[in-house]
Amino acid sequence: MEARHLRYALALAEHGHFGRAARALGIAQPPLSKQIADLERETGARLFDRTRRGVFPTAAGEAFLARARRALQEMTAATVDAGRAARGETGRLRLGFIASALLAPLPDVLGRFGRERPDVRLELHEMASSRSASALIAGELDVAVTLGPPRGAGAEHLVSVPIGHDHLIAVVSSAHPYAGQESVTLDQLRRRPLIVAAGEDEPAVTAGLRTLLGEDSPALIGATFARDVHTIIGLAACGVGVGLGPSRMLSAPRPGVRFCEVTPRTALPDLILSFTDEDRSPALGAFLDTVRRNCPDVGAALDRRLSHA
Amino acid sequence: MEARHLRYALALAEHGHFGRAARALGIAQPPLSKQIADLERETGARLFDRTRRGVFPTAAGEAFLARARRALQEMTAATVDAGRAARGETGRLRLGFIASALLAPLPDVLGRFGRERPDVRLELHEMASSRSASALIAGELDVAVTLGPPRGAGAEHLVSVPIGHDHLIAVVSSAHPYAGQESVTLDQLRRRPLIVAAGEDEPAVTAGLRTLLGEDSPALIGATFARDVHTIIGLAACGVGVGLGPSRMLSAPRPGVRFCEVTPRTALPDLILSFTDEDRSPALGAFLDTVRRNCPDVGAALDRRLSHA
DNA sequence: GAGCGGCGATACCTGTTGTGTATGGGGAGG
DNA sequence: CCTCCCCATACACAACAGGTATCGCCGCTC
């Protein structure tokens, strides 16, 4: 049985007349008679009553037609759904990211993507950069935002572009002596208890601070370690010490704290957007489009990475 | 798009390999490649990723396959449902009947039919015989049980067989003087207040009683009229008088009442089973089969009526 | 009642197309 | 570098969907 038989049966039921149904189908009457006869032979049941006043479905015909309608609806829906999925309008996007990326630029990008593609199911997984990388390579994620480029076996197959440049800034309570300053010097940092990050991703950051402030700086030795940037800011607000973190903390202003630049300006590892370029899903393509439109410079980098790929 | 494309796409997704899928489908590999290519061109989306390790559906392919599976299920279900409907295993049977037919023989027949054809939706409409007849002719009923053969315009196109022979019996309270008797005579009836039927169908019955008992019998003039047999029995139980009704009342025994034959035995109009013979629905055919098996004599009459039709 | 017209079924032919065979191209593994 | 595996392409054929002509049947009308 083919879809043609269903279409013909439905047309016949609708018009109640072989000749008119055939004309509506754009074929001649004899082929329609034959196809209906074939269908009745295959189903083993008479589906239509041919009377002088018209052609009417039998009880078996009614049962058949109800299913036929749904079958054809499913078939057209199949094409529609495939098209939507291919254009990235539906589907699933699994995103791994480090928590601090939620300060910036993820809120903008995710908000925009959610509005542009309301039918894409976003699966958001906060995880350390190293786990994001291995999950990407294992095919468990579609895209990831990591601190620095992903490393490890298979990372060479990933496409990575910087999505945010950060430098080191300080955060202090409004009551803190540094609160009025535009910037703080390294010497000033060395004289105060510090609050620094201690997540899975942070050994490199901490090492960078050691080099910056001096290997055995008492401020670092007596530092408070926090698992995420919000804790750093919170502790700074309590006056525990001088918080140090990425400049994207500026996206999380909070009453009672002030941010200061650190002099000299010190670069931190970039936020990196990574994905596997083979088998790129349409939803990922749509996401990259959104990123492209949201951050022109990232878009340009993307185009460079994808053109020679 | 034809059902073939769906079957091929599903087979390809299942086997993940053009060659093996083609073998499973009983065709060669190139035709499968061509059909899949045609399908992808028609949907406008690449549905499968051809990799060295196998063929896998894309996101669009997954969306398509989900719909394709349902479409094919509907198609096979269409054939199954049509067959079931054609055999009268499903569908609808609209039965019109007079209330007293519920005493006998409808309970047996309906009970058996309900067990044998649990998926046929029974629509039961209690109505007067004349309304049953016109509803049958108008195509609003499939079958009817009436008191006497249906009359009126179009009734000649109906097939009718007697489904029960009844004669007049009396019903009295256990305390009634006649309660101990096997039978009562017409004279005895004339000496007591009577309770007789007064439904839409009953003028003929009442007329029969007049002839039987005498035109101006005081028992009839002072009779109590009841709309249905259960009321007749109930009034008799209260000692209002001697109830008169069809012998199928014997199927409704009740504490506190006794039934007596009436001497001489007096025939009443038969219960008649009628249906339209043209466009006989499978459910009706199944119902007639049940009747045939339940009442052999009715079956024989049916066969006689249908053979020469 | 005979002729007529409408409708579906049948017979036969034609053109499309689904399928088979043979072959090409491209990547992975030895 | 060769070989194998796999999918795509090329081409021929056969099956079948569809077109044309016609038949059989029934109801209608003159």
XYZ file of C-alpha atoms (C1' of nucleotides) in Angstrom:
678
model
C 0.000 0.000 0.000
C 1.279 3.422 -0.912
C 0.371 6.935 0.193
C -1.232 7.381 -3.221
C -3.953 4.924 -2.264
C -4.746 6.949 0.841
C -4.907 10.209 -1.071
C -7.176 8.686 -3.683
C -9.494 7.125 -1.128
C -9.801 10.426 0.733
C -10.537 12.308 -2.468
C -13.152 9.768 -3.433
C -14.813 9.988 -0.034
C -14.759 13.762 -0.228
C -16.305 14.053 -3.680
C -18.539 10.981 -3.552
C -18.001 10.526 -7.265
C -15.247 8.725 -9.189
C -15.206 11.166 -12.089
C -15.101 14.328 -9.994
C -12.576 12.876 -7.535
C -10.329 11.909 -10.436
C -10.565 15.381 -11.913
C -9.724 16.905 -8.535
C -6.706 14.580 -8.341
C -5.628 15.537 -11.819
C -5.946 12.020 -13.237
C -8.478 10.223 -15.389
C -11.325 8.177 -13.966
C -10.206 4.644 -14.939
C -6.875 4.816 -13.038
C -8.756 5.966 -9.957
C -11.158 3.047 -10.269
C -8.217 0.690 -10.582
C -6.306 2.114 -7.617
C -9.379 1.954 -5.400
C -10.005 -1.611 -6.539
C -6.391 -2.497 -5.737
C -6.762 -0.908 -2.315
C -9.947 -2.843 -1.599
C -8.291 -6.069 -2.690
C -5.268 -5.421 -0.475
C -7.278 -4.480 2.610
C -9.621 -7.374 1.947
C -12.654 -5.201 2.596
C -15.053 -3.266 0.423
C -14.376 0.343 1.396
C -16.943 2.150 -0.746
C -20.539 1.559 -1.679
C -21.207 2.512 -5.288
C -24.828 3.586 -5.481
C -26.692 5.462 -8.160
C -26.830 8.514 -5.898
C -23.103 8.563 -5.268
C -20.151 6.741 -3.738
C -20.167 6.417 0.034
C -17.686 4.848 2.437
C -18.793 1.636 4.123
C -18.240 1.060 7.826
C -14.874 -0.452 6.896
C -14.219 2.552 4.686
C -14.915 4.981 7.501
C -12.509 3.133 9.755
C -9.908 3.127 6.999
C -10.326 6.794 6.132
C -9.911 7.914 9.727
C -6.515 6.233 9.855
C -5.610 7.386 6.359
C -6.168 11.016 7.301
C -3.860 10.714 10.262
C -1.245 8.870 8.233
C -1.123 11.599 5.603
C -1.041 14.285 8.274
C 1.968 12.545 9.786
C 3.655 12.412 6.404
C 3.290 16.107 5.721
C 4.291 16.850 9.299
C 7.399 14.725 8.707
C 8.554 17.045 5.948
C 7.693 20.164 7.932
C 9.439 18.911 11.048
C 12.503 17.870 9.069
C 12.700 21.331 7.535
C 12.356 23.056 10.878
C 14.973 20.812 12.419
C 17.297 21.395 9.466
C 16.946 25.153 9.856
C 17.708 24.824 13.554
C 14.271 26.013 14.571
C 13.714 22.920 16.655
C 16.005 20.421 18.270
C 18.341 20.483 21.210
C 21.439 22.405 22.136
C 23.611 21.075 24.928
C 25.825 23.813 26.324
C 28.594 23.311 28.884
C 29.966 26.394 30.582
C 31.860 27.641 33.601
C 29.755 29.395 36.192
C 31.439 32.772 35.775
C 30.444 32.853 32.092
C 26.927 33.497 33.390
C 28.128 37.012 34.324
C 28.937 37.749 30.693
C 28.495 37.168 27.851
C 26.109 34.220 28.268
C 23.077 36.167 29.558
C 22.932 38.261 26.400
C 23.540 35.370 24.036
C 21.228 32.914 25.752
C 18.471 35.464 26.114
C 18.635 36.374 22.459
C 18.853 32.755 21.351
C 15.887 31.805 23.510
C 13.801 34.545 21.896
C 14.936 33.759 18.361
C 14.616 29.989 18.685
C 11.903 29.329 21.254
C 11.483 25.714 20.089
C 15.086 24.676 20.595
C 15.458 22.839 23.888
C 18.407 24.354 25.706
C 20.279 21.988 28.007
C 22.603 24.008 30.220
C 25.349 22.202 32.127
C 27.579 24.171 34.445
C 30.899 22.341 34.589
C 34.631 22.872 34.845
C 36.463 23.672 31.605
C 38.286 20.348 31.503
C 35.011 18.419 31.809
C 33.433 20.561 29.095
C 36.291 19.702 26.781
C 36.050 15.953 27.276
C 32.244 16.058 27.050
C 32.506 17.945 23.754
C 34.935 15.388 22.366
C 32.741 12.513 23.589
C 29.765 14.061 21.788
C 27.910 14.721 25.031
C 27.831 18.471 24.413
C 27.228 20.526 21.300
C 29.066 23.617 22.410
C 31.010 24.778 25.446
C 32.271 27.959 27.047
C 35.580 27.315 28.794
C 38.350 29.243 30.498
C 41.141 29.077 27.949
C 41.197 26.752 24.945
C 40.227 23.123 25.576
C 43.128 20.715 25.989
C 43.477 16.969 25.973
C 43.149 14.109 23.486
C 40.872 15.043 20.617
C 40.903 18.761 21.351
C 42.552 19.379 17.987
C 39.248 18.500 16.287
C 37.459 21.280 18.127
C 36.860 24.722 16.710
C 37.548 27.377 19.348
C 37.127 31.120 19.259
C 37.622 33.670 22.044
C 34.275 35.014 23.134
C 35.443 37.410 25.830
C 38.679 39.085 26.926
C 39.115 39.635 30.643
C 41.667 41.185 32.885
C 42.186 41.110 36.597
C 40.148 43.491 38.722
C 39.655 43.909 42.433
C 36.451 44.124 44.418
C 36.188 45.663 47.884
C 33.547 46.699 50.366
C 32.340 50.281 50.039
C 33.815 50.899 53.488
C 37.230 49.623 52.476
C 40.120 52.105 52.290
C 40.586 51.252 48.605
C 36.927 51.839 47.807
C 37.433 55.384 46.619
C 40.299 54.514 44.272
C 39.967 54.064 40.534
C 42.648 51.441 40.673
C 44.841 49.562 43.095
C 48.495 48.730 42.674
C 50.142 45.377 43.178
C 51.806 46.747 46.274
C 48.465 47.649 47.749
C 47.224 44.131 47.031
C 50.246 42.621 48.759
C 49.391 44.556 51.971
C 45.855 43.245 52.375
C 44.225 39.846 52.903
C 43.029 38.622 49.470
C 40.054 36.580 48.307
C 40.797 34.501 45.219
C 39.145 31.792 43.165
C 39.756 28.144 43.910
C 37.625 26.225 41.433
C 38.767 23.261 39.383
C 39.745 25.620 36.617
C 41.708 27.978 38.789
C 45.164 26.467 39.419
C 46.470 28.362 36.409
C 44.878 31.556 37.650
C 46.321 31.106 41.087
C 49.718 30.381 39.593
C 49.435 33.576 37.606
C 48.698 35.517 40.784
C 51.745 33.995 42.476
C 53.977 35.187 39.658
C 52.302 38.567 39.713
C 52.447 39.214 43.457
C 55.563 37.271 44.302
C 55.921 33.632 45.199
C 55.588 33.994 48.958
C 53.476 37.074 49.220
C 51.839 37.004 52.690
C 48.611 38.269 51.142
C 48.404 35.113 49.041
C 49.519 32.753 51.745
C 46.832 34.097 54.052
C 44.252 34.411 51.254
C 40.669 33.235 51.413
C 39.680 30.812 48.659
C 36.216 30.857 47.141
C 34.629 28.447 44.682
C 32.947 31.051 42.510
C 32.933 34.714 41.702
C 29.703 35.471 43.519
C 31.270 34.191 46.695
C 34.326 36.343 46.099
C 32.132 39.412 45.731
C 30.053 38.429 48.750
C 33.097 37.961 50.932
C 34.525 41.265 49.746
C 31.228 42.939 50.651
C 31.637 41.561 54.198
C 35.020 43.200 54.443
C 36.909 39.903 54.581
C 39.526 41.356 52.241
C 40.233 42.415 48.709
C 38.586 40.165 46.137
C 40.361 39.410 42.891
C 38.618 38.162 39.799
C 37.895 38.598 36.125
C 36.663 41.915 34.793
C 33.358 40.252 33.813
C 32.533 40.638 37.518
C 31.604 44.194 36.490
C 28.424 42.659 35.088
C 27.367 41.768 38.630
C 27.259 45.111 40.466
C 26.045 44.857 43.995
C 25.232 47.420 46.663
C 28.006 47.707 49.178
C 30.911 46.786 46.910
C 33.165 48.745 44.600
C 35.291 47.491 41.752
C 38.812 48.758 41.098
C 41.125 48.229 38.208
C 44.446 46.581 39.057
C 47.570 48.418 37.912
C 49.263 47.266 35.840
C 46.453 45.816 33.809
C 46.848 42.036 33.823
C 45.252 39.782 31.219
C 43.453 36.621 32.313
C 42.735 33.469 30.261
C 40.075 34.214 27.635
C 36.583 32.761 27.662
C 36.546 30.362 24.726
C 33.583 29.098 22.723
C 34.259 25.604 21.367
C 32.385 23.016 19.335
C 33.041 20.035 17.126
C 32.967 21.055 13.517
C 32.039 17.680 12.063
C 28.342 16.778 12.216
C 27.473 20.305 13.227
C 23.808 20.227 14.288
C 21.438 22.840 12.826
C 20.639 24.046 16.335
C 24.355 24.687 16.841
C 24.465 26.520 13.533
C 21.601 28.692 14.653
C 23.351 29.315 17.966
C 26.524 30.368 16.166
C 24.431 32.689 14.003
C 23.049 34.299 17.126
C 26.536 34.687 18.561
C 27.677 36.150 15.253
C 24.947 38.762 15.317
C 25.417 39.487 19.007
C 29.215 39.929 18.971
C 30.508 41.017 15.568
C 34.151 40.472 16.498
C 33.436 36.892 17.618
C 31.536 36.407 14.378
C 34.511 37.489 12.358
C 36.765 35.081 14.252
C 34.212 32.338 13.694
C 34.124 32.965 9.987
C 37.892 32.802 9.831
C 37.964 29.498 11.707
C 35.204 27.944 9.613
C 36.292 29.162 6.194
C 39.617 27.339 6.197
C 38.080 24.276 7.875
C 6.351 11.397 -1.254
C 5.228 7.795 -1.002
C 5.106 5.295 1.835
C 8.010 3.538 0.185
C 10.281 6.441 1.063
C 9.303 6.179 4.727
C 9.914 2.428 4.802
C 13.308 2.853 3.169
C 14.356 5.672 5.479
C 13.366 3.644 8.539
C 15.240 0.593 7.296
C 18.320 2.710 6.629
C 18.176 4.252 10.087
C 17.742 0.824 11.622
C 20.668 -0.822 9.846
C 22.944 2.218 9.586
C 24.250 0.854 6.299
C 22.917 1.255 2.759
C 23.928 -2.233 1.643
C 22.480 -4.090 4.607
C 19.297 -1.978 4.653
C 18.792 -2.694 0.963
C 19.266 -6.419 1.537
C 16.755 -6.311 4.389
C 14.306 -4.516 2.087
C 14.832 -7.070 -0.655
C 16.217 -4.580 -3.160
C 19.669 -3.670 -4.432
C 21.757 -0.904 -2.939
C 21.656 1.674 -5.780
C 17.849 1.977 -5.804
C 17.936 2.594 -2.065
C 20.535 5.322 -2.529
C 18.385 6.904 -5.212
C 15.179 6.783 -3.189
C 16.869 8.294 -0.156
C 18.382 10.988 -2.359
C 14.941 11.714 -3.817
C 13.486 11.919 -0.325
C 16.188 14.324 0.822
C 15.647 16.472 -2.246
C 11.903 16.554 -1.684
C 12.105 17.376 2.027
C 14.836 19.890 1.291
C 16.921 18.619 4.173
C 19.794 16.201 4.506
C 18.309 13.376 6.567
C 21.339 11.087 6.945
C 25.008 11.609 7.655
C 27.118 9.195 5.634
C 30.245 8.566 7.671
C 32.887 5.894 7.379
C 31.575 4.228 10.505
C 28.023 4.065 9.288
C 24.969 6.041 8.269
C 23.267 8.060 10.991
C 20.194 10.272 10.939
C 20.797 13.994 11.272
C 18.671 16.123 13.584
C 16.321 16.651 10.637
C 16.398 12.897 10.011
C 15.419 12.128 13.587
C 12.500 14.516 13.346
C 11.471 12.962 10.052
C 11.796 9.372 11.245
C 9.646 9.988 14.308
C 6.799 11.143 12.066
C 7.470 8.416 9.513
C 7.108 5.711 12.128
C 3.732 7.059 13.181
C 2.592 7.456 9.597
C 3.381 3.825 8.796
C 1.753 2.664 11.999
C -1.389 4.522 10.977
C -1.287 2.896 7.573
C -1.075 -0.644 8.905
C -3.687 0.220 11.506
C -5.902 1.458 8.665
C -5.914 -1.987 7.088
C -6.420 -3.725 10.411
C -9.260 -1.419 11.417
C -10.922 -1.761 8.030
C -10.802 -5.546 8.332
C -12.207 -5.488 11.845
C -14.969 -3.127 10.807
C -15.744 -5.281 7.755
C -16.055 -8.357 9.956
C -18.355 -6.447 12.299
C -15.891 -6.622 15.173
C -15.990 -2.871 15.576
C -18.437 -0.210 14.597
C -21.806 0.840 15.833
C -25.199 -0.789 16.083
C -28.229 1.434 16.621
C -31.101 -0.585 18.019
C -34.602 0.707 18.515
C -36.946 -1.353 20.701
C -40.099 -1.222 22.748
C -39.578 -1.244 26.485
C -41.250 -4.610 27.065
C -38.738 -6.296 24.740
C -36.258 -5.797 27.563
C -38.105 -8.545 29.435
C -37.350 -11.066 26.684
C -35.639 -11.846 24.408
C -33.370 -8.755 24.342
C -31.470 -9.494 27.565
C -30.168 -12.801 26.213
C -29.348 -11.489 22.770
C -27.771 -8.228 23.919
C -25.758 -9.955 26.612
C -24.413 -12.495 24.179
C -23.717 -9.883 21.520
C -21.905 -7.684 24.014
C -19.657 -10.578 24.978
C -19.017 -11.693 21.414
C -18.468 -8.198 19.995
C -17.140 -6.116 22.869
C -15.836 -3.427 20.473
C -19.143 -2.724 18.780
C -20.695 0.400 20.259
C -24.294 -0.423 21.066
C -26.697 2.493 20.875
C -29.977 1.500 22.501
C -33.051 3.630 21.887
C -36.296 2.749 23.629
C -39.116 3.994 21.402
C -42.590 3.160 20.196
C -42.874 0.707 17.322
C -44.064 3.336 14.857
C -41.090 5.574 15.602
C -38.724 2.605 15.244
C -40.160 1.917 11.812
C -39.734 5.441 10.518
C -36.269 5.731 12.065
C -35.278 2.484 10.337
C -36.501 3.765 7.002
C -34.776 7.112 7.516
C -31.497 5.288 8.177
C -31.335 6.471 11.777
C -31.441 2.929 13.128
C -29.743 -0.262 11.999
C -32.232 -2.659 13.515
C -35.417 -2.477 15.530
C -37.619 -4.656 17.717
C -41.257 -3.697 17.300
C -44.681 -4.909 18.306
C -46.025 -6.330 15.095
C -44.511 -5.750 11.642
C -43.530 -2.157 10.837
C -46.034 -0.234 8.713
C -45.870 2.989 6.776
C -44.181 4.374 3.671
C -41.002 2.472 2.907
C -41.765 -0.414 5.221
C -41.816 -2.749 2.236
C -38.017 -2.373 1.947
C -37.535 -3.694 5.460
C -36.782 -7.291 6.284
C -38.842 -8.449 9.254
C -38.844 -11.715 11.185
C -40.797 -12.669 14.297
C -38.458 -12.899 17.236
C -40.947 -13.891 19.937
C -44.485 -15.240 20.223
C -46.530 -14.006 23.155
C -49.986 -14.613 24.499
C -52.069 -12.838 27.068
C -51.451 -13.636 30.731
C -52.682 -12.136 33.985
C -50.708 -10.970 36.965
C -52.166 -10.610 40.481
C -51.022 -9.965 44.017
C -50.212 -13.077 46.036
C -53.122 -12.155 48.312
C -55.576 -11.971 45.427
C -58.359 -14.604 45.231
C -57.029 -15.702 41.821
C -53.488 -16.101 43.080
C -53.820 -19.797 43.680
C -55.233 -20.560 40.226
C -53.256 -21.924 37.308
C -55.436 -19.944 34.980
C -58.258 -17.439 34.955
C -61.227 -17.378 32.651
C -62.522 -14.448 30.668
C -65.541 -14.375 32.973
C -63.318 -14.030 35.978
C -61.510 -11.169 34.281
C -64.794 -9.431 33.548
C -65.631 -9.432 37.267
C -62.515 -7.641 38.483
C -60.898 -4.214 37.927
C -58.219 -4.628 35.303
C -54.805 -3.010 34.699
C -53.897 -2.784 31.033
C -51.194 -1.192 28.882
C -51.674 2.288 27.402
C -48.482 3.001 25.495
C -48.308 4.458 21.997
C -48.226 0.933 20.621
C -51.176 -0.333 22.560
C -54.377 0.830 20.811
C -54.364 -2.423 18.858
C -53.875 -4.389 22.036
C -56.653 -2.555 23.828
C -58.938 -3.072 20.853
C -58.164 -6.793 21.019
C -59.110 -6.845 24.679
C -62.428 -5.144 23.921
C -63.286 -7.812 21.404
C -62.190 -10.504 23.807
C -64.032 -9.295 26.869
C -66.989 -7.589 25.215
C -67.287 -4.033 24.006
C -68.701 -2.533 27.169
C -67.265 -4.786 29.804
C -67.325 -2.847 33.083
C -63.879 -4.267 33.954
C -62.416 -2.530 30.907
C -64.338 0.702 31.348
C -63.054 1.016 34.935
C -59.588 -0.274 34.040
C -56.352 1.301 35.167
C -54.007 2.213 32.321
C -50.217 1.905 32.710
C -47.453 3.017 30.365
C -45.257 -0.051 30.713
C -45.336 -3.628 31.906
C -43.313 -2.986 35.027
C -45.980 -0.557 36.158
C -48.692 -3.118 35.423
C -46.886 -5.664 37.584
C -46.257 -3.116 40.297
C -49.911 -2.023 40.391
C -51.020 -5.645 40.486
C -48.694 -6.244 43.443
C -50.454 -3.405 45.245
C -53.777 -5.155 44.755
C -55.147 -2.470 42.453
C -56.596 -5.191 40.238
C -55.780 -7.922 37.768
C -52.932 -6.998 35.431
C -53.010 -8.105 31.836
C -49.937 -8.283 29.644
C -47.746 -10.337 27.346
C -46.385 -13.681 28.465
C -42.841 -12.268 28.365
C -43.777 -10.733 31.723
C -42.896 -14.186 33.063
C -39.272 -13.134 32.645
C -39.766 -10.531 35.353
C -40.854 -12.520 38.427
C -41.261 -10.440 41.521
C -42.046 -11.287 45.161
C -45.669 -10.671 46.002
C -47.146 -11.348 42.587
C -48.382 -14.463 40.794
C -48.869 -15.029 37.086
C -51.884 -16.893 35.669
C -52.618 -18.124 32.206
C -55.746 -16.718 30.617
C -58.252 -19.270 29.298
C -58.724 -19.484 26.399
C -55.136 -18.825 25.385
C -55.083 -15.570 23.380
C -52.284 -14.658 21.003
C -50.816 -11.120 21.083
C -48.962 -9.300 18.303
C -45.505 -10.839 17.786
C -42.239 -9.099 18.614
C -40.664 -8.387 15.238
C -37.007 -7.872 14.391
C -36.606 -5.534 11.388
C -33.755 -4.008 9.450
C -33.023 -2.511 6.057
C -31.467 -5.098 3.792
C -29.620 -2.685 1.493
C -26.271 -1.412 2.765
C -26.378 -3.879 5.616
C -23.565 -2.842 7.997
C -21.116 -5.518 9.166
C -22.093 -4.837 12.766
C -25.691 -5.626 11.827
C -24.539 -8.799 10.113
C -22.723 -9.814 13.264
C -25.803 -9.027 15.328
C -27.958 -11.183 13.063
C -25.399 -13.983 13.424
C -25.731 -13.721 17.178
C -29.513 -13.825 16.926
C -29.219 -16.797 14.595
C -27.101 -18.715 17.094
C -29.248 -17.683 20.058
C -32.655 -18.545 18.577
C -32.446 -21.271 15.918
C -36.045 -20.790 14.780
C -35.483 -17.054 14.262
C -32.314 -17.912 12.395
C -34.201 -20.193 10.059
C -36.774 -17.485 9.367
C -33.951 -15.018 8.758
C -32.308 -17.335 6.265
C -35.581 -17.748 4.424
C -36.093 -13.979 4.246
C -32.535 -13.258 3.123
C -32.151 -16.096 0.617
C -34.893 -14.893 -1.713
C -33.892 -11.248 -1.273
C -40.997 1.002 -24.188
C -37.164 2.464 -26.738
C -33.665 5.732 -26.801
C -30.470 8.394 -24.159
C -27.249 9.949 -20.855
C -24.478 9.381 -16.724
C -21.357 6.499 -14.185
C -18.189 2.997 -13.011
C -15.568 -1.127 -14.763
C -12.695 -3.267 -18.248
C -9.245 -3.669 -22.063
C -5.309 -2.054 -24.034
C -1.574 1.026 -24.847
C 1.999 4.377 -23.379
C 5.232 6.786 -20.634
C 7.184 7.245 -16.328
C 9.903 5.324 -12.832
C 11.501 2.013 -9.568
C 14.900 -1.519 -9.778
C 18.938 -4.400 -11.320
C 23.712 -4.613 -13.204
C 27.978 -2.456 -13.953
C 31.072 1.016 -12.698
C 33.140 5.159 -10.631
C 35.141 7.804 -6.679
C 36.891 8.435 -2.196
C 38.453 7.401 2.285
C 40.499 4.005 5.706
C 43.578 0.388 6.774
C 47.348 -2.748 5.766
C 50.877 2.425 -2.424
C 47.676 -0.981 -2.862
C 43.373 -2.932 -1.504
C 38.983 -3.125 0.431
C 34.684 -1.159 1.676
C 30.953 1.790 0.868
C 28.049 5.024 -1.350
C 26.995 7.529 -5.760
C 26.417 7.483 -10.716
C 25.259 5.552 -15.420
C 22.495 2.890 -18.078
C 19.158 -0.745 -19.416
C 14.930 -3.040 -18.338
C 10.625 -4.255 -16.518
C 6.737 -3.054 -13.801
C 3.096 -0.164 -13.188
C 0.587 4.227 -12.884
C -2.012 6.727 -15.962
C -4.372 7.863 -20.575
C -7.762 6.474 -24.343
C -11.461 3.824 -25.971
C -15.185 1.070 -24.884
C -18.525 -1.800 -22.408
C -22.295 -2.774 -19.152
C -25.603 -1.092 -16.206
C -29.171 1.699 -14.439
C -32.298 5.483 -14.291
C -34.599 8.985 -16.820
C -37.282 10.946 -20.463
C -39.778 11.465 -24.632
